[in-house]
Coordinates of C-alpha atoms and ligand atoms in Angstrom, one line a residue:
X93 CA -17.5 10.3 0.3
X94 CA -16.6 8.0 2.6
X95 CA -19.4 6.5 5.1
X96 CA -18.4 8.5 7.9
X97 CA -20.6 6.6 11.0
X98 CA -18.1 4.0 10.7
X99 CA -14.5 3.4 12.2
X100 CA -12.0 4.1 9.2
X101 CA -10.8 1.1 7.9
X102 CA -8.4 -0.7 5.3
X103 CA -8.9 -4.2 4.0
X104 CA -7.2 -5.1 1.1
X105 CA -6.6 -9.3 -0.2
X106 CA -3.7 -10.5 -2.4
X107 CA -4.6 -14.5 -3.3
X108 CA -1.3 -17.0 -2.9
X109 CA -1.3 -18.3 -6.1
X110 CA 2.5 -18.3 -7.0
X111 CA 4.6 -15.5 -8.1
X112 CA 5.1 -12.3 -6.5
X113 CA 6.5 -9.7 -8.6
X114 CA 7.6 -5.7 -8.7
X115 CA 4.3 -5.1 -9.3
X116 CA 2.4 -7.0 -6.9
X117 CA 4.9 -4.7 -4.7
X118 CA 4.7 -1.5 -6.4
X119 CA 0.9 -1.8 -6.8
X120 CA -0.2 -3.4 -3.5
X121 CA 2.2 -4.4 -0.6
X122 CA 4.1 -1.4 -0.9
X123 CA 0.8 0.9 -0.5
X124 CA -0.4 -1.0 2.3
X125 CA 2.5 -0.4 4.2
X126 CA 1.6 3.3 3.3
X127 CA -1.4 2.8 4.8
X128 CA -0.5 1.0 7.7
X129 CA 2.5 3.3 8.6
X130 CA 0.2 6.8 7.7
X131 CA -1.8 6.3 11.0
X132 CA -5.6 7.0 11.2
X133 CA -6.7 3.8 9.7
X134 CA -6.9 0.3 11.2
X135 CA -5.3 -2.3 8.6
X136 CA -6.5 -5.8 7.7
X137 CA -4.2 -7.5 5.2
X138 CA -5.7 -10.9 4.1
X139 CA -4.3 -13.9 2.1
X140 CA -7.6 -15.1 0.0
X141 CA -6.6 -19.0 0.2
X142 CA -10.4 -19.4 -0.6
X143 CA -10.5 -17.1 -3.6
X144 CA -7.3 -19.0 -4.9
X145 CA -9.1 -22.3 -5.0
X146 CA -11.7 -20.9 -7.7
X147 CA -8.9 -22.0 -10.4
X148 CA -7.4 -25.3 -9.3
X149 CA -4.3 -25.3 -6.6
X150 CA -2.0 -27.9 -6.2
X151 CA -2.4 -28.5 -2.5
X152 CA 1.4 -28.7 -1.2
X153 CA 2.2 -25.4 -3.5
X154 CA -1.3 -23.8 -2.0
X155 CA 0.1 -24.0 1.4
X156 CA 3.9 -22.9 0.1
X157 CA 2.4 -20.0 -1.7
X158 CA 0.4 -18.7 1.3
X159 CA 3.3 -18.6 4.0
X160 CA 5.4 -17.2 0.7
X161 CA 3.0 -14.4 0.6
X162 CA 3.2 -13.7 4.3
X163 CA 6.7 -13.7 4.4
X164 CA 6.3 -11.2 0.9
X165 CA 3.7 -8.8 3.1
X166 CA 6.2 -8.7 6.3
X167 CA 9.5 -8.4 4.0
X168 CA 7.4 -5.5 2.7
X169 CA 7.0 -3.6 5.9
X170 CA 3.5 -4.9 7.2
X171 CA 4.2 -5.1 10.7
X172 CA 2.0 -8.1 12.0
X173 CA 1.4 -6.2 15.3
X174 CA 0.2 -2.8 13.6
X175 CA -1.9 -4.5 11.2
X176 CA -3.9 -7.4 11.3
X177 CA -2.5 -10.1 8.2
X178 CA -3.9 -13.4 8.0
X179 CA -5.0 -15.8 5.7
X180 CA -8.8 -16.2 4.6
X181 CA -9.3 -19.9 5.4
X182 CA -8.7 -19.1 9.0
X183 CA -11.8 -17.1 9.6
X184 CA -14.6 -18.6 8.6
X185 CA -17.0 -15.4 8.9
X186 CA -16.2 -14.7 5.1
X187 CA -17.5 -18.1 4.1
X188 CA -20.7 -17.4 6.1
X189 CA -21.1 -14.1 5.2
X190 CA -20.6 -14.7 1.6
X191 CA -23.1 -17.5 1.7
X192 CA -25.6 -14.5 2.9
X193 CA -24.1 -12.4 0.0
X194 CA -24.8 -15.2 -2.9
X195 CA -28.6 -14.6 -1.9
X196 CA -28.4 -11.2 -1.9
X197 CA -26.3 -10.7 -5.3
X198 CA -28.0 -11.5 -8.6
X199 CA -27.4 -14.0 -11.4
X200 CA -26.9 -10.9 -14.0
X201 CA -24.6 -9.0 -12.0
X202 CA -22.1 -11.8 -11.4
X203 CA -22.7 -12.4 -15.4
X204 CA -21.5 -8.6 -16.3
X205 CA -18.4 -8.9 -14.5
X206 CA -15.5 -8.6 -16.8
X207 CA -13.0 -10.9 -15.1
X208 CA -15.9 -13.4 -14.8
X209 CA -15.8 -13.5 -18.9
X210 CA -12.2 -13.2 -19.6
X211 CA -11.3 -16.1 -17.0
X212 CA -14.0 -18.4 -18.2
X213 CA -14.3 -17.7 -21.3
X214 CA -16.0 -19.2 -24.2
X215 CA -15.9 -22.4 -21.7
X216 CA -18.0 -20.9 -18.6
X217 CA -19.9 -24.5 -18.8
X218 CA -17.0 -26.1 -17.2
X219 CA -15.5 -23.3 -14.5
X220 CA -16.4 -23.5 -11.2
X221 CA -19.0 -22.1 -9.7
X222 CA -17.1 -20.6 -6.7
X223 CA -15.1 -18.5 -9.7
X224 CA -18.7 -17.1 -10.9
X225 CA -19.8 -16.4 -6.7
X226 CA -16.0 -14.8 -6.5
X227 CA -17.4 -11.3 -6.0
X228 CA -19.5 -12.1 -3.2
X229 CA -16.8 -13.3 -1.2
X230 CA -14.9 -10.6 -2.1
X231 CA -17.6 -8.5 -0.5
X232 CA -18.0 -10.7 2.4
X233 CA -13.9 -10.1 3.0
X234 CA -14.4 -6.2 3.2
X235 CA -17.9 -5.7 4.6
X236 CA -17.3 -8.6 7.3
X237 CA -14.9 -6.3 8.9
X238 CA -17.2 -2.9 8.0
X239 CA -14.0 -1.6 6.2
X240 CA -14.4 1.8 4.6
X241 CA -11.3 2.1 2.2
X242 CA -10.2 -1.0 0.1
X243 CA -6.9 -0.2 -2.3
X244 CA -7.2 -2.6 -5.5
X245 CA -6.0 -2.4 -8.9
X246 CA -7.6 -1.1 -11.8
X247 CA -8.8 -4.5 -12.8
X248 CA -10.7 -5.2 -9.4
X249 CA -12.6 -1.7 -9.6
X250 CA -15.6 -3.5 -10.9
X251 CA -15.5 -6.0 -8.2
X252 CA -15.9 -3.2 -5.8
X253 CA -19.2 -0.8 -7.3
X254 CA -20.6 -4.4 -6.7
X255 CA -19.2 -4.7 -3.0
X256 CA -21.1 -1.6 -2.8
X257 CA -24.2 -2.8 -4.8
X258 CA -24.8 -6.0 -2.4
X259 CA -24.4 -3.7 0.8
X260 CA -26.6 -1.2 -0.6
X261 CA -29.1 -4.0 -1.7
X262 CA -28.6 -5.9 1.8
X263 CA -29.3 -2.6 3.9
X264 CA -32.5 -1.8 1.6
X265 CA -34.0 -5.1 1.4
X266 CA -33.7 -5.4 5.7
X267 CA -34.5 -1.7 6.2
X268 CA -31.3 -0.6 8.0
X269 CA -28.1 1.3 7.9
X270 CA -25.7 -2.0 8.5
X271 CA -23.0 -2.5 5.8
X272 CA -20.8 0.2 5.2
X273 CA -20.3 1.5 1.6
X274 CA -16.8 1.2 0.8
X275 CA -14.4 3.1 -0.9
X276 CA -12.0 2.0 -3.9
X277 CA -8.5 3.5 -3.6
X278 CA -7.1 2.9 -6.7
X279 CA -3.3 3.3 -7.5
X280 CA -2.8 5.4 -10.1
X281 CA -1.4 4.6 -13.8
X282 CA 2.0 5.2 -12.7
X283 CA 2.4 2.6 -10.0
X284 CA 1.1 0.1 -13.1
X285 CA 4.4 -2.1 -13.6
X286 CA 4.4 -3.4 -16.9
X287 CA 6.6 -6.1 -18.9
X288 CA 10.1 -5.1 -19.5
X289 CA 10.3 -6.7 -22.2
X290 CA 7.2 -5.0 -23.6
X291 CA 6.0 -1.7 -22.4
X292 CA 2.7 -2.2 -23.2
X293 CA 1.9 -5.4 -21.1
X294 CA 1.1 -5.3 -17.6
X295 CA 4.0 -7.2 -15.6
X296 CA 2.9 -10.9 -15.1
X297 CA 4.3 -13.6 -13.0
X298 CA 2.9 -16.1 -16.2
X299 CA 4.9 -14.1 -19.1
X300 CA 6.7 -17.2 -20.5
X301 CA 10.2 -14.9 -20.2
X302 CA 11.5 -14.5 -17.2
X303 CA 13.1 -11.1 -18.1
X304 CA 9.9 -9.9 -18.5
X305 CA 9.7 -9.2 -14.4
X306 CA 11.5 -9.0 -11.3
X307 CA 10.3 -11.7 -8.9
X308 CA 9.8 -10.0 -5.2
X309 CA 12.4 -13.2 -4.6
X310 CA 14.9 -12.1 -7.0
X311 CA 18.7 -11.9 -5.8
X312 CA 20.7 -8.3 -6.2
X313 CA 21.9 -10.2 -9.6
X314 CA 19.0 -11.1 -10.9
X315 CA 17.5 -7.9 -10.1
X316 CA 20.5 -5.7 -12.2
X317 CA 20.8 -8.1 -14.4
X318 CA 16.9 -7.9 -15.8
X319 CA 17.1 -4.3 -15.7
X320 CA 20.3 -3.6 -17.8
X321 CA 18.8 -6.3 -19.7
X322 CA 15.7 -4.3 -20.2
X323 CA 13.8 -3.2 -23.8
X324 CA 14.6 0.5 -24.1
X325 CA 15.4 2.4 -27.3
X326 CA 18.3 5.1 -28.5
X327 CA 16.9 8.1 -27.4
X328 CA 18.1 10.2 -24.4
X329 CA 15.7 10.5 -21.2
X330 CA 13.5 13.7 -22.6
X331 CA 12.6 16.8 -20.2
X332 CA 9.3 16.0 -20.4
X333 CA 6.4 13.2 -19.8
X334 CA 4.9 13.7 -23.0
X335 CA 7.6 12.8 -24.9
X336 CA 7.4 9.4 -23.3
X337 CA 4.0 8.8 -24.3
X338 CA 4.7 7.2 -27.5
X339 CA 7.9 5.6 -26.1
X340 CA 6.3 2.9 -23.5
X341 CA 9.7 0.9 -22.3
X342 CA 11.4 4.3 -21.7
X343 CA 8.2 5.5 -19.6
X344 CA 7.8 2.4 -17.7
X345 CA 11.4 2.7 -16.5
X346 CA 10.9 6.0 -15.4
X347 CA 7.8 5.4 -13.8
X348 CA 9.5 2.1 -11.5
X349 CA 12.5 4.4 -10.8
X350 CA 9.9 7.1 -9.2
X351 CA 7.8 4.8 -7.3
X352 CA 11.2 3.3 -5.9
X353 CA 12.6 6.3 -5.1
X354 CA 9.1 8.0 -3.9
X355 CA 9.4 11.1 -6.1
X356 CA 7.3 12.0 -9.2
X357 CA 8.2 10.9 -12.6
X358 CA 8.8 14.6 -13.7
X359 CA 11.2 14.2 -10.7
X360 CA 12.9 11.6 -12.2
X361 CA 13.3 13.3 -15.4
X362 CA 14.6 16.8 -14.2
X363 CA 17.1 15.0 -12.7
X364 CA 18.0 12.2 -15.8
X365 CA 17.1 14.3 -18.9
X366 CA 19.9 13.7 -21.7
X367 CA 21.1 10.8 -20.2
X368 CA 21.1 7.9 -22.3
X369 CA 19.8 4.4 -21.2
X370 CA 23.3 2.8 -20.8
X371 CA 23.6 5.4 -17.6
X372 CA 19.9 5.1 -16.2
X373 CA 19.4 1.7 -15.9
X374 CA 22.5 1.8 -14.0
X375 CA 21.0 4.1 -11.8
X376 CA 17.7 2.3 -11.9
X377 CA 19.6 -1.0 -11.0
X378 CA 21.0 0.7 -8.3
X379 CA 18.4 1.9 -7.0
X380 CA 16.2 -1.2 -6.9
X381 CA 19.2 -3.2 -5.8
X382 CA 19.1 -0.9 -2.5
X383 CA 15.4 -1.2 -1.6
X384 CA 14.3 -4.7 -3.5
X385 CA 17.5 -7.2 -2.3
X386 CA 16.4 -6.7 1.6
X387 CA 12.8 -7.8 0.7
X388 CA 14.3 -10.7 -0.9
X389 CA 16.8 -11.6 1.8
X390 CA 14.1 -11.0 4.6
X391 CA 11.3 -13.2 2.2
X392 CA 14.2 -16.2 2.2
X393 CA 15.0 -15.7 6.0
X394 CA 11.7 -15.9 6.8
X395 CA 10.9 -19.1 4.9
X396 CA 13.2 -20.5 6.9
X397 CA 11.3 -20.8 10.1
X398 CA 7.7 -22.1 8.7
X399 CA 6.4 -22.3 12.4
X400 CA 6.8 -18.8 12.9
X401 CA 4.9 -18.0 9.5
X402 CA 2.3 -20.0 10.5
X403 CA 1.9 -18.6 14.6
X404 CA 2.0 -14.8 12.6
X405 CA -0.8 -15.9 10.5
X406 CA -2.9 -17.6 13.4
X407 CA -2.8 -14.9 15.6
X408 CA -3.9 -12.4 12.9
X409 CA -6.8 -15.1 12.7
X410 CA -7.6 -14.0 16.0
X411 CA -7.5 -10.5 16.4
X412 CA -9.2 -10.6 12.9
X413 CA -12.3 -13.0 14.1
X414 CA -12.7 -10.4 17.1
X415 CA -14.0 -7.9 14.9
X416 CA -15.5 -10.5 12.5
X417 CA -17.6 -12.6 14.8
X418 CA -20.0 -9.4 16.5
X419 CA -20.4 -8.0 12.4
X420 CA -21.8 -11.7 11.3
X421 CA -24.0 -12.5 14.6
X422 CA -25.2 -9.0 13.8
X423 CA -26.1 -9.9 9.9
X424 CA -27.3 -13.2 10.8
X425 CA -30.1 -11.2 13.0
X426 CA -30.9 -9.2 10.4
X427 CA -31.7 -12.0 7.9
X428 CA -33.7 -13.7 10.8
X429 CA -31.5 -16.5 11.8
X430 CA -32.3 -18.3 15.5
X431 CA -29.9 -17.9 17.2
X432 CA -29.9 -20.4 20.7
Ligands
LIG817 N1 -10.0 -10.2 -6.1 C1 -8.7 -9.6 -5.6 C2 -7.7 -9.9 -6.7 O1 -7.8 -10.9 -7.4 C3 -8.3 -10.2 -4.3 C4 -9.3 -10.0 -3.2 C5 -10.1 -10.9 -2.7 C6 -9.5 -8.7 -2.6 N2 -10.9 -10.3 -1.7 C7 -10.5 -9.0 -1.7 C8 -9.0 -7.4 -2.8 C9 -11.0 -7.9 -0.9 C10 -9.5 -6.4 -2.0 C11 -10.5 -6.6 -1.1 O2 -6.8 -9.1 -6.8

């Protein structure tokens, strides 16, 4: 159950480290413009510059992948006047907050975190300590707004019991009711985009092949062109989902062609069954030609006119340090900071 003495609220991060694919939009940007357009919530959309930096950026592509992703969230449909969308650097309330977190977490939580092992590894000795604190910022993006409803991916599902861990421990240790405890939304399996070359892989903007995914900056060629090009096999399209479960190319097809077209993937299939692949992915192609070239054409238009990118993303700073500010002077109370 949602924390229901608080306002509702969305916050959700994407970090601008290169590479925006079908599934960043099928699995993020296009659900946050569900979100934002669904009413009942205010929306916070945030570019985590500060998370990126945990892995080394090169500087000039840090600041071209942030206005890329901006441009990728408004192409989308995030209307900068309905939501708030800025990038993380620009507030500096997370930084402070999530200095306040990295007291509050512990040493063995950060350690149990599984993206924490995979990233570094067998060589943890020589990552940066800002990519073993990660989760705390993370926190300090959603709680320094008091959001209530944060839509992730599977893979940041941990992150977020320990969102709620650090408020919970933060609101016992001081004695009050003052950090919400937020809830995941998580996308279901079927908005999980995986390779097309290999329906078992998740879709990656670092798969080596380049057919593996379509690129949220990908032309109406390139987009038909990876799809007719796409791994499938000889069957026809079956009348049932279950019959896909051991065929993962065919399913994953079927699942991008519902979450384009907004129907279920039983949907899809009553109206495809018997066709062979040749047909579908012509359909398909069509299909993702019609909604994904506009995003495309509106990303490149917008890159265009950096200025503008960059006044969008400063006034977001602003409305976004409105609601910050209060939440931190607040916290910083709590702790038992002077304040003059
Ligand atoms: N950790 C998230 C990811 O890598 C990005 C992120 C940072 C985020 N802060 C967040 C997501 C707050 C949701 C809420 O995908």
């Amino acid at each position: 159950m949602a924390d229901t003495k608080f306002t509702p609220r969305v916050f959700s991060g994407i970090q601008p480290s290169g590479g925006l694919t079908l599934g960043n939009y099928l699995g993020a940007m296009k659900r946050f413009v569900d979100m934002q357009n669904a009413g009942g919530f205010e929306t916070i959309y945030c570019m985590v510059d500060l998370h990126a930096i945990t892995v080394w950026q090169n500087p000039n592509d840090l600041k071209k992948n942030t206005r890329e992703l901006c441009a990728g969230f408004i192409a989308a449909g995030i209307d900068p006047e309905k939501s708030i969308l800025f990038n993380q650097s620009q507030v500096p309330e997370h930084a402070q907050l999530g200095w306040l977190f990295n007291c509050v977490a512990r040493m063995g939580w950060m350690g149990r975190m599984t993206q924490w092992k995979d990233k570094a590894g067998k060589n943890a000795e020589n990552a940066s300590l800002g990519l073993f604190a990660y989760p705390a910022l993370m926190a300090a993006d959603i709680l320094v707004y008091h959001a209530t409803h944060v839509p992730v991916g599977e893979d940041q599902k941990q992150h977020l019991e320990l969102t709620r861990d650090i408020a919970a421990k933060f609101n016992h240790d001081f004695g009050v009711e003052f950090f919400p405890i937020a809830e995941p939304v998580i996308e279901g399996a079927a908005t999980r985009v995986m390779s097309l070359k290999d329906g078992t892989k998740k879709m990656s903007k670092s798969d080596p092949a380049e057919a593996s995914r379509i690129n949220m900056t990908d032309d109406a060629d390139a987009i038909s062109k990876k799809i007719r090009k796409a791994k499938t096999d000889p069957d026809p399209l079956p009348d049932s989902l279950t019959e896909l479960d051991t065929r993962p190319e065919a399913r994953n097809l079927v699942n991008i062609y519902a979450a384009l077209a907004e129907i279920t993937p039983q949907a899809v299939l009553d109206q495809h069954q018997g066709a062979l692949f040749g047909h579908f992915k012509m359909a398909l192609s069509d299909l993702a030609v019609a909604k994904l070239a506009p995003i495309s054409t509106e990303m490149a238009r917008l890159m265009q006119d950096q200025a503008e990118i960059d006044r969008i993303l400063g006034r977001g700073a602003e409305r976004a340090r409105a609601l910050a500010t209060p939440i931190l002077a607040q916290a910083y109370d709590i702790v038992g900071m002077v304040r003059s």
